[in-house]
Amino acid sequence: MPANGAPIFAPWDDPDAKPLIRFENVTKRFGDFTAIDNLTLDIYEREFFALLGPSGCGKTTMMRMLAGFETPTEGKIFVGGQDMGPIAPNQRPVNMMFQSYALFPHLSVYENIAFGLRRDGKPKDEIHHRVEEMLRMVRLQKFAKRKPHQISGGQRQRVALARSLAKEPKLLLLDEPLGALDAKLREDTQFELMDIQEKTGTTFVIVTHDQEEAMTVASRIAVMDEGKVMQVSTPDRIYEFPDNAYVADFIGDVNLIEGRSSAAIDETVQIEWAEGQQAITAQTQRPIAAGQKVFYAIRPEKVTISPDRPADAVNAAQGKILDIAYLGNLSTYHVQLPTGQVIKSQMANTRRISRRPYTWEDQVWVSWTKTGGSVLEG
Amino acid sequence: MRRYLVIALPYLWLLGLFLVPFLIVLKISLSDLNLSIPPYMPQLDPSAGWEGLKDFFSQLDFENFVFLTEDDLYWKAYLSSLKIAVVATLLTLCVGYPMAYGMARAPSEWRPTLMMLVILPFWTSFLIRVYSWMGILSNEGFLNQFLLWTGLISEPLVIMNTTTAVYIGIVYTYLPFMILPIYSALEKMDDSLLEAAEDLGCSRLQAFWLVTFPLSKSGIIAGCFLVLIPSIGEFVIPSLLGGSDTLMIGKVLWEEFFNNRDWPVASAVAVILLAILVIPIILFQRNEQKQREADG
Ligand SMILES: Nc1ncnc2c1ncn2[C@@H]1O[C@H](COP(=O)(O)OP(=O)(O)OP(=O)(O)O)[C@@H](O)[C@H]1O
Ligand SMILES: [Mg+2]
């Protein structure tokens, strides 16, 4: 809860809130290939909505349907309550930044950015003002007169971004807007986008392959796979409470342990997962039946490593260190259990590397709490 | 050494097949008409040595060029050729652009076939194709017979032996030269550019004028020059399809050479024609150059 007591922005939890965008059982097929499979999704005004998913899962297709370049094979798309079916792309309150940038090669950077503004018949000096503002934002003032083939890939990406932002649409679709930028510029632009969103109240739908980026900017994230939405939730819930093994595995690093669960008693289950290993005690709100096949997902940073079995540990297993990945501030230890299974544990490097307490082949204990992981239906 | 050879070869080619013939024509244009074989003088006599050479050059003059300016037939013929060529080029553009556009928008598996259909006429002789237009356009030709049969007209249209027939002939003959460069420019264009234009608020028509058309401009320019340049000097089409009132410099040239047997004047006509053509050829090259720079 923010300090001033203002309500948290969460229209998706409000049953009365009207979504800005609604996908209603949308299916898109190319020939007999299904690119989007019965998708139902609400996106609310002022959201910063991120689409995450492997290459080819249908992210661009979804955006193209919103912008009006593809028509759904089945189902309907609503924007602001209006069925978009009969609305031509140039009539939609939507601007899209193309994954391929689609800059006009015969126009200069300046003219590319001014293109949409000119179509609206705005007065000349207003257009000039706006274009200058956009150029400043993406730091391309010096390149205003260049043609797209005379600038670098990252600069082209920024022109495409500026061009889509220039018209200040109600809804902006950004297909991998920052992929070609260096880390510093990317971070700056992320904040710039969040700032624009704050100021103008524009709704953003953004495709990204960068999970950290999605976590930073998004109000909610949709994780997609093969044309289906696997989970839609806030970044923290996606990370901490994944709905299924796919999402747990796709977002961040995770230990996935397959096993058979006992029936839930007091929201607590016992998961039998390997011969000779103590059952995992875990908390869950899911209604799990006795003997059901489940996945237990736990993040490496929630797994502690120690030389002896901690006295108070609910879940613990002994193994030997197989591998250590040094990441600067963190180290990830790969611990192999006698069953052959490898558990990853991530620990902060509070000491210098030369004084690291563990090394390869050391016998150690990994342990985690009852609430550390999630029980997922397999 | 090999490198020099590679560079020298095209130059030798140009020298042998363009520059030498041109110099011969230039020399004839500076000579005087004479009743002999060949029908002009002076002739260069290498056995006369240095004196003979000096004598030879002293006899060359610009008389024929002066003559061309005195008789208004010639400059009228130049102007009329230019006019016919320009109009025919614009007509070819009007016919060719939609065809190129249609080809570029067609499903990609059809494109080779469509391309084939455009090139196919080249497989028969140009002369035969022009003759067959005579069969179509003449008073008893297929076109008139068809129109009479449909009842659209009651008298046959007089098209044959008029300038209209020349236009039809030029448009027909040079259409592929217009279609191919425009098609190649349009085909290179990324469809997402049109989507982006629409996304930014253009109607389809606006997107065409603001994106498709400018991006095909180099193809249009190339196509226009490829049609314009040979049309100016065109001889076969006006002499087979045109009438007595169709004045074109190619026809004048032919008559000078073969009817009047005045080689010197005919050569002067040819030299000036070449001088006129050099301008569009240079412009054409500049356009190609610019296009290469934009692509690279
Ligand atoms: N016009 C089309 N015809 C046939 N198949 C298509 C077409 N457009 C997309 N597809 C297919 O639909 C699937 C989804 O494509 P889409 O472009 O939406 O993927 P994406 O999630 O954006 O991937 P990436 O992250 O690589 O950009 C892909 O398998 C793609 O091959
Ligand atoms: Mg994509």
XYZ file of C-alpha atoms and ligand atoms in Angstrom:
706
model
C 0.000 0.000 0.000
C 1.506 3.375 -0.983
C 2.315 5.679 1.881
C -0.356 8.241 1.037
C -3.040 5.597 1.295
C -4.187 5.908 -2.320
C -5.756 2.699 -3.548
C -3.407 0.348 -5.329
C -3.895 0.280 -9.102
C -5.542 -3.102 -9.610
C -8.649 -2.781 -11.813
C -8.424 -6.486 -12.635
C -9.500 -7.256 -9.077
C -12.480 -4.933 -9.335
C -15.516 -6.793 -10.675
C -17.112 -3.485 -11.798
C -14.118 -2.251 -13.797
C -14.654 -2.142 -17.565
C -11.711 -3.425 -19.561
C -10.276 -1.251 -22.322
C -9.422 -4.294 -24.406
C -11.312 -7.535 -24.368
C -10.365 -10.646 -26.300
C -13.373 -12.923 -26.329
C -12.646 -16.519 -27.320
C -10.336 -15.340 -30.071
C -8.831 -17.984 -32.306
C -6.542 -17.253 -35.228
C -5.583 -19.886 -37.752
C -3.189 -19.615 -40.658
C -4.305 -22.464 -42.895
C -4.525 -25.376 -40.489
C -1.960 -23.909 -38.097
C -3.487 -22.402 -34.976
C -1.499 -19.336 -33.946
C -3.911 -18.131 -31.249
C -6.046 -20.697 -29.507
C -9.322 -19.610 -27.893
C -7.858 -16.623 -26.103
C -9.906 -14.701 -23.578
C -8.197 -11.769 -21.940
C -9.039 -8.378 -20.441
C -6.644 -5.450 -20.412
C -7.593 -2.347 -18.451
C -7.052 1.310 -19.096
C -3.712 2.721 -17.891
C -2.225 -0.746 -17.721
C 1.298 -1.577 -18.725
C 0.625 -5.035 -20.007
C 3.533 -7.287 -20.937
C 3.393 -10.330 -23.190
C 6.052 -12.925 -22.496
C 6.550 -16.186 -24.272
C 8.864 -18.196 -26.460
C 9.408 -17.271 -30.094
C 6.446 -18.159 -32.276
C 3.898 -18.374 -29.464
C 1.637 -15.775 -31.076
C 2.563 -12.468 -29.441
C 2.916 -10.522 -32.664
C -0.207 -12.148 -34.077
C -2.154 -10.951 -31.055
C -0.947 -7.397 -31.542
C -1.647 -7.471 -35.256
C -5.221 -8.478 -34.534
C -5.557 -5.587 -32.106
C -4.158 -3.144 -34.651
C -6.423 -4.563 -37.344
C -3.939 -6.196 -39.710
C -5.276 -9.682 -39.070
C -8.885 -10.661 -38.510
C -9.639 -13.289 -35.883
C -10.795 -16.578 -37.373
C -13.198 -16.899 -34.464
C -14.188 -14.710 -31.547
C -14.275 -10.972 -31.091
C -12.024 -8.178 -29.952
C -13.439 -5.148 -28.171
C -11.673 -1.866 -27.548
C -13.491 0.485 -25.208
C -16.550 -1.716 -25.465
C -16.689 -1.409 -29.255
C -16.422 -4.462 -31.479
C -13.307 -3.928 -33.596
C -14.424 -6.358 -36.303
C -15.605 -3.779 -38.866
C -13.131 -1.028 -37.914
C -10.274 -0.383 -40.356
C -6.729 -0.070 -38.959
C -6.570 3.676 -39.655
C -9.764 4.224 -37.651
C -8.613 2.418 -34.521
C -7.393 4.401 -31.517
C -4.275 2.265 -31.607
C -0.693 2.776 -32.700
C 1.718 -0.049 -33.154
C 5.452 -0.235 -33.136
C 6.414 -2.993 -35.532
C 8.887 -5.707 -34.618
C 10.527 -5.046 -37.995
C 10.287 -1.258 -37.337
C 8.679 -0.662 -40.780
C 10.315 2.742 -41.159
C 9.614 4.516 -44.445
C 12.916 4.279 -46.313
C 12.247 7.313 -48.516
C 11.604 9.634 -45.565
C 14.068 11.121 -43.101
C 13.991 10.333 -39.408
C 12.154 13.608 -38.829
C 9.570 12.930 -41.518
C 9.030 9.397 -40.278
C 8.133 10.703 -36.840
C 5.983 13.474 -38.291
C 4.128 11.100 -40.618
C 1.237 10.247 -38.313
C 0.901 13.805 -37.009
C 0.627 15.160 -40.550
C -2.205 12.760 -41.304
C -4.167 14.328 -38.482
C -3.827 17.722 -40.132
C -2.312 19.344 -37.051
C -0.854 22.855 -37.446
C 2.742 22.926 -38.667
C 4.427 24.367 -35.614
C 2.608 21.986 -33.324
C 3.880 19.072 -35.400
C 7.379 20.503 -35.357
C 7.236 20.932 -31.625
C 6.070 17.399 -31.049
C 8.637 15.853 -33.388
C 11.436 17.783 -31.672
C 10.168 16.551 -28.325
C 10.153 12.961 -29.546
C 13.641 13.311 -31.043
C 14.897 14.618 -27.746
C 13.314 11.769 -25.866
C 14.926 9.081 -27.973
C 18.126 11.159 -28.225
C 18.200 11.403 -31.983
C 18.183 15.185 -32.514
C 21.460 14.936 -34.393
C 20.071 12.362 -36.786
C 16.825 14.091 -37.743
C 17.849 14.575 -41.347
C 19.230 11.094 -41.937
C 17.401 8.402 -43.859
C 16.689 5.116 -42.069
C 19.436 3.282 -43.968
C 21.991 5.791 -42.675
C 21.545 5.018 -38.977
C 22.320 2.037 -36.757
C 19.924 -0.730 -35.798
C 19.367 0.597 -32.294
C 18.776 4.099 -33.644
C 16.230 2.710 -36.079
C 14.449 1.028 -33.223
C 14.282 4.342 -31.405
C 12.841 6.066 -34.468
C 10.151 3.396 -34.670
C 9.385 3.896 -31.000
C 9.229 7.676 -31.371
C 6.976 7.385 -34.406
C 4.452 5.249 -32.551
C 4.544 7.471 -29.465
C 4.205 10.736 -31.383
C 0.457 10.552 -31.902
C -0.263 9.900 -28.229
C -2.810 7.182 -28.913
C -5.057 5.764 -26.221
C -3.498 2.391 -26.761
C 0.086 1.671 -27.733
C 1.285 -1.688 -28.948
C 5.033 -2.103 -28.703
C 6.500 -5.231 -30.280
C 9.912 -5.661 -28.684
C 10.565 -1.944 -28.473
C 13.908 -2.065 -26.690
C 15.515 -5.291 -27.883
C 18.311 -3.621 -29.853
C 19.338 -1.076 -27.218
C 22.278 -1.324 -24.851
C 21.571 -1.936 -21.172
C 21.905 1.667 -20.090
C 19.770 3.156 -22.844
C 17.244 0.393 -22.390
C 16.851 1.173 -18.723
C 16.515 4.893 -19.421
C 13.911 4.242 -22.083
C 11.993 1.918 -19.777
C 11.721 4.692 -17.244
C 10.823 7.125 -19.999
C 7.982 4.845 -21.078
C 6.736 4.473 -17.525
C 6.901 8.219 -17.194
C 4.872 8.761 -20.368
C 2.382 6.241 -19.125
C 2.102 8.052 -15.808
C 1.668 11.437 -17.472
C -0.664 10.583 -20.324
C -2.508 7.591 -18.961
C -1.843 5.681 -22.162
C -2.402 1.954 -22.056
C 0.663 -0.010 -23.140
C 0.812 -3.535 -24.429
C 4.415 -4.527 -24.795
C 6.119 -7.647 -26.098
C 9.476 -8.426 -24.619
C 11.889 -11.305 -24.365
C 13.515 -9.733 -21.355
C 11.897 -11.008 -18.164
C 13.587 -8.435 -16.040
C 12.154 -5.721 -18.285
C 8.672 -7.198 -17.971
C 9.082 -7.361 -14.200
C 10.258 -3.752 -14.056
C 7.683 -2.048 -16.227
C 4.574 -4.200 -16.264
C 1.455 -3.881 -14.175
C 0.568 -7.382 -15.309
C 2.285 -10.041 -17.330
C 0.728 -12.641 -19.605
C 2.848 -15.717 -20.153
C 1.962 -17.386 -23.438
C 2.783 -20.700 -25.013
C 1.657 -22.053 -28.385
C -1.170 -19.571 -28.780
C -2.517 -20.036 -25.276
C -2.249 -17.772 -22.256
C -0.727 -19.833 -19.452
C -1.132 -17.222 -16.733
C -1.990 -13.557 -16.385
C -0.959 -11.875 -13.193
C 1.122 -9.192 -11.555
C 4.894 -9.677 -11.804
C 5.282 -10.701 -8.166
C 2.466 -13.234 -8.328
C 3.767 -14.683 -11.594
C 7.106 -15.172 -9.908
C 6.002 -16.260 -6.461
C 2.802 -18.097 -7.289
C 2.997 -19.562 -10.753
C -0.174 -21.336 -11.828
C 1.545 -24.202 -13.528
C 4.872 -25.860 -14.138
C 5.232 -24.128 -17.514
C 5.074 -20.638 -16.028
C 7.293 -21.585 -13.085
C 9.877 -22.924 -15.493
C 9.596 -20.095 -18.015
C 9.946 -17.227 -15.563
C 13.255 -17.102 -13.765
C 15.160 -20.097 -12.457
C 13.362 -22.862 -10.624
C 13.766 -26.341 -9.128
C 10.909 -28.502 -10.372
C 10.350 -31.683 -8.407
C 7.782 -34.213 -9.530
C 5.995 -36.295 -6.935
C 2.793 -37.686 -5.479
C 0.917 -35.688 -2.931
C -1.088 -36.687 0.089
C -4.484 -35.077 0.638
C -4.320 -31.520 1.933
C -4.860 -31.178 5.657
C -4.919 -27.609 6.970
C -3.569 -26.438 3.607
C -0.537 -28.623 4.105
C 0.474 -31.558 1.945
C 3.217 -34.162 2.006
C 4.839 -34.877 -1.329
C 6.580 -38.202 -1.869
C 9.184 -37.517 -4.503
C 12.017 -39.994 -4.297
C 12.911 -43.325 -2.741
C 14.654 -42.808 0.584
C 14.019 -39.085 0.736
C 11.891 -37.469 3.339
C 8.551 -36.258 1.915
C 8.357 -32.534 1.168
C 6.064 -30.650 3.485
C 4.444 -27.784 1.644
C 1.683 -25.312 2.071
C -0.915 -24.882 -0.672
C -4.363 -23.496 -1.170
C -5.158 -25.786 -4.034
C -7.573 -28.622 -3.457
C -5.207 -31.551 -3.898
C -6.503 -35.126 -3.839
C -4.595 -37.929 -2.176
C -2.176 -39.651 -4.550
C -2.381 -36.864 -7.130
C 0.627 -36.256 -9.336
C 2.059 -32.784 -8.637
C 5.052 -30.601 -9.324
C 6.765 -28.855 -6.499
C 8.445 -25.648 -7.647
C 10.949 -23.800 -5.539
C 13.193 -20.906 -6.535
C 16.935 -21.354 -5.973
C 17.132 -18.287 -3.738
C 14.642 -19.908 -1.383
C 16.896 -22.933 -0.930
C 19.527 -22.550 1.779
C 22.785 -24.413 1.765
C 24.562 -25.419 4.956
C 27.289 -27.834 6.110
C 24.981 -29.607 8.592
C 21.317 -30.257 8.662
C 19.707 -27.158 10.197
C 17.869 -28.210 13.330
C 14.664 -26.376 12.511
C 14.488 -27.237 8.807
C 11.138 -28.604 7.660
C 12.518 -29.841 4.350
C 16.114 -30.902 3.907
C 18.225 -33.207 1.798
C 21.894 -34.081 1.693
C 24.011 -34.023 -1.435
C 27.330 -32.990 -2.896
C 28.191 -29.826 -4.760
C 28.364 -30.520 -8.457
C 28.880 -27.065 -9.835
C 29.152 -23.446 -8.742
C 28.099 -20.591 -10.998
C 29.569 -17.305 -9.870
C 27.363 -14.338 -10.846
C 29.133 -11.549 -8.990
C 26.705 -10.650 -6.270
C 25.289 -14.171 -6.171
C 26.472 -17.729 -6.569
C 24.329 -20.597 -7.714
C 25.243 -23.993 -6.286
C 24.158 -27.129 -8.052
C 23.782 -29.823 -5.433
C 23.388 -33.427 -6.536
C 21.345 -35.677 -4.293
C 22.036 -39.417 -4.008
C 18.920 -39.958 -6.155
C 20.683 -38.158 -8.995
C 18.413 -35.153 -8.811
C 20.097 -31.720 -8.876
C 18.815 -28.938 -6.637
C 19.909 -25.372 -7.308
C 20.539 -23.049 -4.429
C 21.360 -19.396 -4.746
C 23.254 -17.559 -2.049
C 24.427 -13.988 -1.756
C 28.198 -13.608 -1.900
C 28.667 -11.695 1.299
C 32.320 -12.704 1.457
C 35.173 -12.546 -0.973
C 35.293 -15.483 -3.363
C 38.552 -16.803 -1.870
C 36.803 -17.223 1.472
C 33.812 -19.037 0.115
C 32.760 -21.676 2.605
C 31.929 -24.391 0.044
C 33.723 -25.889 -2.838
C 33.221 -28.654 -5.388
C 32.478 -32.162 -4.096
C 31.666 -30.872 -0.590
C 28.904 -32.733 1.222
C 26.238 -30.177 2.114
C 22.618 -29.920 3.153
C 19.988 -28.038 1.190
C 16.900 -26.956 3.091
C 13.811 -24.857 2.588
C 10.719 -23.824 4.473
C 7.159 -25.005 4.272
C 6.023 -21.871 2.424
C 9.027 -21.440 0.176
C 7.716 -23.257 -2.879
C 4.493 -23.842 -4.804
C 2.557 -27.032 -5.346
C 1.447 -27.193 -8.976
C -0.954 -29.646 -10.509
C 0.859 -31.736 -13.085
C 47.982 -7.767 -65.533
C 44.790 -9.842 -65.446
C 43.051 -6.946 -63.757
C 43.959 -4.564 -66.539
C 42.721 -7.077 -69.052
C 39.375 -7.325 -67.265
C 39.011 -3.547 -67.224
C 40.248 -3.127 -70.777
C 37.843 -5.622 -72.304
C 34.614 -3.616 -71.962
C 36.436 -0.504 -73.113
C 37.722 -2.299 -76.195
C 34.193 -3.452 -76.828
C 32.848 0.089 -76.588
C 35.654 1.394 -78.731
C 35.156 -1.165 -81.483
C 31.398 -1.334 -81.570
C 30.390 2.165 -80.604
C 33.091 4.777 -80.922
C 34.558 3.648 -84.270
C 31.159 3.390 -86.034
C 30.195 6.723 -84.531
C 33.358 8.363 -85.832
C 32.644 6.956 -89.284
C 29.104 8.374 -89.198
C 30.443 11.691 -87.921
C 32.960 11.792 -90.726
C 30.277 11.096 -93.330
C 28.098 13.848 -91.859
C 30.950 16.300 -92.440
C 31.469 15.154 -96.039
C 29.773 16.227 -99.277
C 27.366 14.320 -101.442
C 29.031 12.782 -104.478
C 27.860 10.511 -107.279
C 30.168 7.630 -106.562
C 30.323 4.500 -104.466
C 30.209 5.169 -101.548
C 28.173 8.278 -102.359
C 30.232 10.898 -100.588
C 33.614 12.559 -100.650
C 36.374 13.038 -99.638
C 37.661 9.484 -99.204
C 40.719 8.982 -97.104
C 43.577 7.782 -99.286
C 46.327 6.422 -97.035
C 48.805 6.199 -99.937
C 48.831 10.009 -100.314
C 50.619 10.350 -97.011
C 50.668 13.464 -94.832
C 49.604 15.811 -97.624
C 46.626 13.573 -98.437
C 45.557 13.636 -94.772
C 45.697 17.437 -94.638
C 43.777 17.658 -97.874
C 41.197 15.216 -96.508
C 40.559 17.232 -93.357
C 40.378 20.529 -95.219
C 37.461 19.182 -97.246
C 35.334 18.393 -94.162
C 32.792 21.049 -93.174
C 29.519 21.621 -91.291
C 27.526 22.336 -94.399
C 25.053 19.511 -93.775
C 24.333 20.667 -90.242
C 23.676 24.157 -91.512
C 21.346 22.662 -94.089
C 19.386 20.866 -91.342
C 18.671 24.176 -89.647
C 17.557 25.791 -92.885
C 14.941 23.226 -93.871
C 12.213 23.234 -91.219
C 11.290 19.623 -92.060
C 14.106 18.431 -89.836
C 13.535 20.291 -86.621
C 9.812 19.675 -86.996
C 10.565 15.984 -87.297
C 12.767 16.092 -84.198
C 10.114 17.913 -82.217
C 7.355 15.680 -83.455
C 9.370 12.549 -82.594
C 10.035 13.913 -79.155
C 6.364 14.696 -78.665
C 5.216 11.303 -79.882
C 7.833 9.577 -77.739
C 6.878 11.534 -74.611
C 3.156 10.953 -75.054
C 3.723 7.282 -75.848
C 5.935 6.952 -72.755
C 3.251 8.450 -70.527
C 0.652 6.151 -72.079
C 2.934 3.171 -71.488
C 3.332 4.274 -67.872
C -0.444 4.474 -67.444
C -0.853 0.970 -68.827
C 2.290 -0.508 -67.296
C 2.039 0.743 -63.724
C -1.221 -1.001 -62.858
C 0.082 -4.189 -64.451
C 3.335 -4.031 -62.469
C 1.368 -3.242 -59.323
C -0.960 -6.156 -59.932
C 2.000 -8.469 -60.458
C 3.745 -7.329 -57.300
C 0.583 -7.796 -55.244
C -0.243 -11.186 -56.722
C 0.371 -14.290 -54.588
C 4.061 -15.089 -54.782
C 3.505 -18.450 -56.472
C 1.863 -16.698 -59.425
C 4.544 -14.120 -59.970
C 6.940 -16.160 -62.128
C 4.042 -17.052 -64.436
C 2.932 -13.435 -64.735
C 6.512 -12.397 -65.392
C 6.688 -15.046 -68.106
C 3.545 -13.673 -69.737
C 5.081 -10.195 -69.856
C 8.283 -11.451 -71.476
C 6.630 -14.012 -73.759
C 6.020 -11.671 -76.762
C 9.782 -11.205 -77.074
C 10.007 -14.751 -78.259
C 8.487 -13.847 -81.613
C 9.988 -11.408 -84.056
C 9.293 -7.770 -83.402
C 8.477 -7.237 -87.074
C 5.873 -9.994 -87.102
C 4.236 -8.527 -84.036
C 4.013 -5.095 -85.630
C 2.601 -6.630 -88.800
C -0.037 -8.437 -86.814
C -1.145 -5.083 -85.403
C -1.846 -4.102 -88.993
C -4.213 -7.054 -89.149
C -5.910 -5.900 -85.976
C -6.148 -2.179 -86.654
C -6.888 -1.957 -90.371
C -10.350 -0.996 -91.613
C -11.264 -4.646 -92.191
C -9.186 -5.716 -89.205
C -10.236 -7.764 -86.193
C -10.920 -4.732 -84.028
C -13.274 -3.088 -86.472
C -14.972 -6.364 -87.297
C -15.543 -6.990 -83.620
C -16.848 -3.498 -82.925
C -19.148 -3.648 -85.962
C -20.393 -7.033 -84.818
C -21.217 -5.742 -81.331
C -23.016 -2.807 -82.932
C -21.017 -0.216 -81.017
C -20.051 1.441 -84.306
C -21.650 1.451 -87.719
C -18.637 2.687 -89.714
C -15.181 1.158 -89.338
C -12.831 3.277 -87.240
C -9.845 4.654 -89.091
C -6.929 3.790 -86.846
C -4.461 2.250 -89.251
C -2.002 4.743 -90.762
C -2.658 7.380 -88.128
C -0.579 8.608 -85.218
C -2.960 6.705 -82.908
C -1.759 3.463 -84.450
C 1.826 4.568 -83.792
C 0.974 5.152 -80.137
C -0.627 1.750 -79.901
C 2.398 0.182 -81.523
C 4.903 1.885 -79.231
C 2.921 1.178 -76.070
C 2.560 -2.445 -77.055
C 6.177 -2.929 -78.067
C 7.839 -1.227 -75.120
C 5.404 -2.203 -72.365
C 7.715 -4.850 -70.847
C 10.480 -2.249 -70.485
C 8.091 -0.207 -68.374
C 6.638 -3.078 -66.373
C 9.847 -4.820 -65.345
C 11.660 -1.977 -63.522
C 8.466 -0.831 -61.811
C 7.664 -4.389 -60.814
C 11.119 -4.915 -59.372
C 10.818 -1.716 -57.307
C 7.349 -2.652 -56.036
C 8.278 -6.227 -55.322
C 11.139 -5.165 -53.052
C 8.754 -3.104 -50.944
C 7.948 -4.447 -47.513
C 4.191 -4.864 -46.952
C 4.551 -3.803 -43.348
C 5.274 -0.261 -44.609
C 1.704 -0.032 -45.856
C 0.452 -1.401 -42.565
C 2.514 1.176 -40.708
C 1.080 3.928 -42.905
C -2.456 2.757 -42.226
C -1.682 2.414 -38.556
C -0.593 6.059 -38.525
C -3.908 7.151 -39.982
C -3.641 6.842 -43.778
C -6.435 5.531 -45.916
C -5.456 2.907 -48.486
C -5.285 5.552 -51.190
C -3.166 7.909 -49.084
C -0.867 5.039 -48.210
C -0.435 4.408 -51.930
C 0.464 8.029 -52.689
C 2.662 8.554 -49.661
C 4.467 5.228 -49.565
C 4.017 2.915 -52.552
C 4.320 5.571 -55.220
C 7.463 7.314 -53.895
C 9.107 3.942 -53.338
C 8.461 2.935 -56.936
C 9.673 6.266 -58.292
C 13.079 4.992 -59.342
C 11.368 2.135 -61.200
C 9.055 4.614 -62.902
C 11.954 6.814 -63.977
C 13.955 3.861 -65.242
C 10.951 2.481 -67.121
C 10.154 5.860 -68.693
C 13.679 6.300 -70.002
C 13.820 2.732 -71.272
C 10.690 3.488 -73.315
C 11.477 7.093 -74.225
C 15.009 6.585 -75.527
C 14.276 3.982 -78.214
C 10.898 5.586 -79.048
C 12.463 8.864 -80.155
C 14.421 7.182 -82.934
C 11.742 4.592 -83.676
C 11.491 3.780 -87.361
C 9.683 0.481 -87.931
C 6.508 1.335 -86.024
C 5.802 4.715 -87.656
C 6.638 3.439 -91.104
C 4.417 0.354 -90.808
C 1.554 1.672 -88.695
C 1.800 5.441 -89.123
C 0.414 7.527 -91.930
C 1.879 10.202 -94.160
C 1.185 12.811 -91.489
C 3.144 10.959 -88.807
C 6.413 12.810 -88.786
C 9.213 10.993 -86.980
C 12.912 11.507 -87.283
C 13.610 7.782 -87.737
C 11.480 7.778 -90.849
C 13.169 10.944 -92.161
C 16.543 9.329 -91.583
C 15.519 6.236 -93.513
C 14.226 8.271 -96.450
C 17.376 10.391 -96.541
C 19.532 7.284 -96.661
C 17.609 5.004 -98.962
C 15.273 7.194 -101.018
C 17.461 10.282 -101.511
C 20.717 8.373 -101.089
C 22.072 11.481 -99.377
C 24.362 9.805 -96.875
C 25.997 12.967 -95.554
C 22.687 14.645 -94.615
C 21.346 11.370 -93.223
C 24.469 11.044 -91.089
C 24.066 14.587 -89.830
C 20.486 13.767 -88.832
C 21.770 10.695 -86.997
C 24.498 12.637 -85.182
C 22.020 15.213 -83.923
C 19.589 12.479 -82.910
C 22.364 10.923 -80.866
C 23.193 14.273 -79.290
C 19.548 14.641 -78.282
C 19.448 11.138 -76.842
C 22.555 11.678 -74.759
C 20.600 13.895 -72.350
C 17.980 11.323 -71.317
C 20.645 8.598 -71.269
C 22.719 10.603 -68.790
C 19.628 11.295 -66.678
C 18.809 7.606 -66.747
C 22.284 6.689 -65.558
C 22.076 9.235 -62.758
C 18.787 7.714 -61.612
C 20.285 4.219 -61.596
C 23.268 5.467 -59.656
C 21.093 7.143 -57.051
C 19.030 4.008 -56.687
C 22.132 1.880 -56.142
C 23.290 4.271 -53.437
C 19.916 4.161 -51.701
C 19.898 0.354 -51.811
C 23.471 -0.068 -50.692
N 0.947 -14.810 -42.108
C 1.232 -15.988 -41.520
N 1.034 -17.139 -42.172
C 1.297 -18.324 -41.589
N 1.760 -18.474 -40.335
C 1.970 -17.349 -39.630
C 1.723 -16.055 -40.173
N 2.037 -15.128 -39.237
C 2.460 -15.826 -38.169
N 2.419 -17.143 -38.397
C 2.775 -18.213 -37.445
O 2.086 -17.974 -36.247
C 2.912 -18.243 -35.131
C 2.943 -17.044 -34.217
O 3.664 -16.008 -34.856
P 3.994 -14.648 -34.135
O 4.639 -13.777 -35.141
O 2.769 -14.150 -33.477
O 5.066 -15.113 -33.057
P 5.753 -14.252 -31.903
O 5.215 -14.759 -30.609
O 5.622 -12.817 -32.174
O 7.270 -14.719 -32.043
P 8.625 -13.862 -31.886
O 8.890 -13.755 -30.427
O 9.634 -14.716 -32.565
O 8.405 -12.555 -32.554
C 4.271 -18.618 -35.671
O 4.409 -20.017 -35.606
C 4.243 -18.148 -37.095
O 4.986 -19.004 -37.914
Mg 6.903 -11.365 -32.778
